[in-house]
Amino acid sequence: MAVERTLSIVKPDATARNITGKVIAKLEEAGLRVIAQKRVRWSREQAEKFYEVHKERPFYGELVDFMTSGPIVVQVLEGEDAIAKNREVMGATNPEEAAPGTIRKEFAENIERNTAHGSDSAENAAIEIALNFSDDEIVG
């Protein structure tokens, strides 16, 4: 197993309900280490750039609207197989299909307001991290 880095986002539905700490605790309990973190509010341009891979999909506009509706917590996680582990801890995109004990099963409101984002590949993790953090912000 390799030590990897991945991007994690605690989405506006979670920050609005003041459960950021509960979400992060689940990630840390799974052995992931937060090596960079900040609470921000994305501009429309930042959200559009981040989700441009979904630009042609019908949910793109609503996703951008949601991700700019309130503050988010962006963080870089590090650990053994961090990408897969983060996605496992988050659970399925649809909280109704998520395994018990996962972030989305416990905290998501619905498939659109599903509390957390995690990179889906090493390539996307590198891109997503670079969009949100400068090298000197990743301090370990």
PDB file of C-alpha atoms in Angstrom:
ATOM      1  CA  MET A   1       0.000   0.000   0.000  1.00  0.00           C
ATOM      2  CA  ALA A   2       1.181   3.470  -0.847  1.00  0.00           C
ATOM      3  CA  VAL A   3       0.882   6.691   1.095  1.00  0.00           C
ATOM      4  CA  GLU A   4      -1.324   8.990  -0.956  1.00  0.00           C
ATOM      5  CA  ARG A   5      -2.884  12.405  -0.753  1.00  0.00           C
ATOM      6  CA  THR A   6      -6.460  13.227  -1.612  1.00  0.00           C
ATOM      7  CA  LEU A   7      -8.732  16.226  -1.490  1.00  0.00           C
ATOM      8  CA  SER A   8     -11.694  16.191   0.856  1.00  0.00           C
ATOM      9  CA  ILE A   9     -14.458  18.770   1.023  1.00  0.00           C
ATOM     10  CA  VAL A  10     -16.990  19.200   3.796  1.00  0.00           C
ATOM     11  CA  LYS A  11     -19.882  20.659   1.812  1.00  0.00           C
ATOM     12  CA  PRO A  12     -22.212  23.597   2.639  1.00  0.00           C
ATOM     13  CA  ASP A  13     -24.986  21.364   4.021  1.00  0.00           C
ATOM     14  CA  ALA A  14     -22.614  20.111   6.720  1.00  0.00           C
ATOM     15  CA  THR A  15     -21.075  23.480   7.587  1.00  0.00           C
ATOM     16  CA  ALA A  16     -24.559  24.989   7.882  1.00  0.00           C
ATOM     17  CA  ARG A  17     -25.548  22.281  10.382  1.00  0.00           C
ATOM     18  CA  ASN A  18     -22.297  22.738  12.359  1.00  0.00           C
ATOM     19  CA  ILE A  19     -21.194  19.109  11.929  1.00  0.00           C
ATOM     20  CA  THR A  20     -17.807  19.798  10.335  1.00  0.00           C
ATOM     21  CA  GLY A  21     -15.978  18.341  13.325  1.00  0.00           C
ATOM     22  CA  LYS A  22     -18.039  15.154  13.257  1.00  0.00           C
ATOM     23  CA  VAL A  23     -17.244  14.627   9.568  1.00  0.00           C
ATOM     24  CA  ILE A  24     -13.524  15.246  10.069  1.00  0.00           C
ATOM     25  CA  ALA A  25     -13.466  12.957  13.120  1.00  0.00           C
ATOM     26  CA  LYS A  26     -14.715  10.049  10.980  1.00  0.00           C
ATOM     27  CA  LEU A  27     -11.892  10.657   8.494  1.00  0.00           C
ATOM     28  CA  GLU A  28      -9.268  10.810  11.230  1.00  0.00           C
ATOM     29  CA  GLU A  29     -10.668   7.732  12.980  1.00  0.00           C
ATOM     30  CA  ALA A  30     -10.181   5.854   9.696  1.00  0.00           C
ATOM     31  CA  GLY A  31      -6.472   6.656   9.815  1.00  0.00           C
ATOM     32  CA  LEU A  32      -6.448   9.630   7.453  1.00  0.00           C
ATOM     33  CA  ARG A  33      -4.338  12.590   8.508  1.00  0.00           C
ATOM     34  CA  VAL A  34      -5.348  16.197   7.764  1.00  0.00           C
ATOM     35  CA  ILE A  35      -2.216  17.881   6.385  1.00  0.00           C
ATOM     36  CA  ALA A  36      -3.887  21.049   5.077  1.00  0.00           C
ATOM     37  CA  GLN A  37      -7.251  22.592   5.832  1.00  0.00           C
ATOM     38  CA  LYS A  38      -9.169  25.828   5.408  1.00  0.00           C
ATOM     39  CA  ARG A  39     -12.711  27.102   5.577  1.00  0.00           C
ATOM     40  CA  VAL A  40     -13.587  29.086   2.461  1.00  0.00           C
ATOM     41  CA  ARG A  41     -16.499  30.259   0.402  1.00  0.00           C
ATOM     42  CA  TRP A  42     -16.026  29.496  -3.272  1.00  0.00           C
ATOM     43  CA  SER A  43     -16.858  32.033  -5.922  1.00  0.00           C
ATOM     44  CA  ARG A  44     -19.004  30.855  -8.810  1.00  0.00           C
ATOM     45  CA  GLU A  45     -15.871  30.798 -10.980  1.00  0.00           C
ATOM     46  CA  GLN A  46     -14.004  28.558  -8.516  1.00  0.00           C
ATOM     47  CA  ALA A  47     -16.890  26.083  -8.321  1.00  0.00           C
ATOM     48  CA  GLU A  48     -17.326  26.053 -12.113  1.00  0.00           C
ATOM     49  CA  LYS A  49     -13.606  25.347 -12.578  1.00  0.00           C
ATOM     50  CA  PHE A  50     -13.593  22.623  -9.927  1.00  0.00           C
ATOM     51  CA  TYR A  51     -16.609  20.833 -11.411  1.00  0.00           C
ATOM     52  CA  GLU A  52     -15.912  21.538 -15.103  1.00  0.00           C
ATOM     53  CA  VAL A  53     -15.610  17.781 -15.700  1.00  0.00           C
ATOM     54  CA  HIS A  54     -19.389  17.689 -15.131  1.00  0.00           C
ATOM     55  CA  LYS A  55     -20.185  20.740 -17.279  1.00  0.00           C
ATOM     56  CA  GLU A  56     -22.275  18.803 -19.817  1.00  0.00           C
ATOM     57  CA  ARG A  57     -24.282  16.937 -17.192  1.00  0.00           C
ATOM     58  CA  PRO A  58     -27.785  18.084 -16.256  1.00  0.00           C
ATOM     59  CA  PHE A  59     -26.929  18.612 -12.576  1.00  0.00           C
ATOM     60  CA  TYR A  60     -23.917  20.902 -13.191  1.00  0.00           C
ATOM     61  CA  GLY A  61     -25.706  24.231 -12.597  1.00  0.00           C
ATOM     62  CA  GLU A  62     -27.409  23.022  -9.432  1.00  0.00           C
ATOM     63  CA  LEU A  63     -24.115  21.592  -8.144  1.00  0.00           C
ATOM     64  CA  VAL A  64     -22.324  24.907  -8.698  1.00  0.00           C
ATOM     65  CA  ASP A  65     -25.203  26.767  -7.020  1.00  0.00           C
ATOM     66  CA  PHE A  66     -25.060  24.431  -4.027  1.00  0.00           C
ATOM     67  CA  MET A  67     -21.278  24.562  -3.638  1.00  0.00           C
ATOM     68  CA  THR A  68     -21.367  28.367  -3.602  1.00  0.00           C
ATOM     69  CA  SER A  69     -24.335  28.593  -1.225  1.00  0.00           C
ATOM     70  CA  GLY A  70     -22.224  28.673   1.932  1.00  0.00           C
ATOM     71  CA  PRO A  71     -18.811  27.971   3.392  1.00  0.00           C
ATOM     72  CA  ILE A  72     -16.990  24.711   2.772  1.00  0.00           C
ATOM     73  CA  VAL A  73     -13.974  23.108   4.414  1.00  0.00           C
ATOM     74  CA  VAL A  74     -11.348  21.982   1.922  1.00  0.00           C
ATOM     75  CA  GLN A  75      -8.628  19.713   3.183  1.00  0.00           C
ATOM     76  CA  VAL A  76      -5.792  17.532   2.025  1.00  0.00           C
ATOM     77  CA  LEU A  77      -5.804  14.097   3.595  1.00  0.00           C
ATOM     78  CA  GLU A  78      -2.818  11.782   3.663  1.00  0.00           C
ATOM     79  CA  GLY A  79      -2.525   8.103   4.465  1.00  0.00           C
ATOM     80  CA  GLU A  80      -2.180   4.579   3.171  1.00  0.00           C
ATOM     81  CA  ASP A  81      -4.430   4.301   0.108  1.00  0.00           C
ATOM     82  CA  ALA A  82      -5.980   7.634   1.122  1.00  0.00           C
ATOM     83  CA  ILE A  83      -8.106   7.983  -2.009  1.00  0.00           C
ATOM     84  CA  ALA A  84      -9.897   4.658  -1.605  1.00  0.00           C
ATOM     85  CA  LYS A  85     -10.089   4.976   2.178  1.00  0.00           C
ATOM     86  CA  ASN A  86     -11.633   8.459   1.979  1.00  0.00           C
ATOM     87  CA  ARG A  87     -14.222   7.260  -0.521  1.00  0.00           C
ATOM     88  CA  GLU A  88     -15.007   4.247   1.663  1.00  0.00           C
ATOM     89  CA  VAL A  89     -15.500   6.427   4.755  1.00  0.00           C
ATOM     90  CA  MET A  90     -17.689   8.860   2.774  1.00  0.00           C
ATOM     91  CA  GLY A  91     -19.957   6.108   1.469  1.00  0.00           C
ATOM     92  CA  ALA A  92     -22.027   5.946  -1.701  1.00  0.00           C
ATOM     93  CA  THR A  93     -23.039   9.232  -3.350  1.00  0.00           C
ATOM     94  CA  ASN A  94     -26.671   8.404  -2.653  1.00  0.00           C
ATOM     95  CA  PRO A  95     -26.996   8.231   1.146  1.00  0.00           C
ATOM     96  CA  GLU A  96     -29.820   5.705   0.794  1.00  0.00           C
ATOM     97  CA  GLU A  97     -27.269   3.305  -0.721  1.00  0.00           C
ATOM     98  CA  ALA A  98     -24.416   4.182   1.656  1.00  0.00           C
ATOM     99  CA  ALA A  99     -23.165   1.633   4.150  1.00  0.00           C
ATOM    100  CA  PRO A 100     -23.990   2.085   7.841  1.00  0.00           C
ATOM    101  CA  GLY A 101     -21.435   4.174   9.692  1.00  0.00           C
ATOM    102  CA  THR A 102     -20.329   6.144   6.631  1.00  0.00           C
ATOM    103  CA  ILE A 103     -20.377   9.931   6.503  1.00  0.00           C
ATOM    104  CA  ARG A 104     -23.122  10.074   3.916  1.00  0.00           C
ATOM    105  CA  LYS A 105     -25.300   7.480   5.648  1.00  0.00           C
ATOM    106  CA  GLU A 106     -25.067   9.324   8.951  1.00  0.00           C
ATOM    107  CA  PHE A 107     -25.042  12.952   7.866  1.00  0.00           C
ATOM    108  CA  ALA A 108     -26.184  13.498   4.254  1.00  0.00           C
ATOM    109  CA  GLU A 109     -29.575  15.073   3.720  1.00  0.00           C
ATOM    110  CA  ASN A 110     -30.059  13.611   0.234  1.00  0.00           C
ATOM    111  CA  ILE A 111     -28.139  12.744  -2.932  1.00  0.00           C
ATOM    112  CA  GLU A 112     -27.600  16.430  -3.803  1.00  0.00           C
ATOM    113  CA  ARG A 113     -26.760  17.578  -0.261  1.00  0.00           C
ATOM    114  CA  ASN A 114     -24.490  14.679   0.543  1.00  0.00           C
ATOM    115  CA  THR A 115     -22.085  16.326   3.022  1.00  0.00           C
ATOM    116  CA  ALA A 116     -18.701  15.375   1.553  1.00  0.00           C
ATOM    117  CA  HIS A 117     -16.569  15.220  -1.578  1.00  0.00           C
ATOM    118  CA  GLY A 118     -13.478  13.114  -2.140  1.00  0.00           C
ATOM    119  CA  SER A 119     -11.173  12.782  -5.122  1.00  0.00           C
ATOM    120  CA  ASP A 120     -11.853   9.679  -7.229  1.00  0.00           C
ATOM    121  CA  SER A 121      -8.337   9.060  -8.592  1.00  0.00           C
ATOM    122  CA  ALA A 122      -4.717  10.033  -8.015  1.00  0.00           C
ATOM    123  CA  GLU A 123      -4.795  12.201 -11.135  1.00  0.00           C
ATOM    124  CA  ASN A 124      -7.917  14.068  -9.994  1.00  0.00           C
ATOM    125  CA  ALA A 125      -6.581  14.363  -6.445  1.00  0.00           C
ATOM    126  CA  ALA A 126      -3.486  16.173  -7.745  1.00  0.00           C
ATOM    127  CA  ILE A 127      -5.615  18.510  -9.869  1.00  0.00           C
ATOM    128  CA  GLU A 128      -8.128  19.194  -7.094  1.00  0.00           C
ATOM    129  CA  ILE A 129      -5.444  19.794  -4.474  1.00  0.00           C
ATOM    130  CA  ALA A 130      -3.648  22.252  -6.777  1.00  0.00           C
ATOM    131  CA  LEU A 131      -6.912  24.140  -7.382  1.00  0.00           C
ATOM    132  CA  ASN A 132      -7.377  24.682  -3.647  1.00  0.00           C
ATOM    133  CA  PHE A 133      -3.943  24.835  -2.039  1.00  0.00           C
ATOM    134  CA  SER A 134      -0.519  26.260  -2.755  1.00  0.00           C
ATOM    135  CA  ASP A 135       2.440  24.022  -1.906  1.00  0.00           C
ATOM    136  CA  ASP A 136       3.297  26.102   1.158  1.00  0.00           C
ATOM    137  CA  GLU A 137      -0.191  25.564   2.610  1.00  0.00           C
ATOM    138  CA  ILE A 138       0.315  21.788   2.774  1.00  0.00           C
ATOM    139  CA  VAL A 139       2.204  21.534   6.012  1.00  0.00           C
ATOM    140  CA  GLY A 140       1.645  17.993   7.257  1.00  0.00           C
TER     141      GLY A 140
END
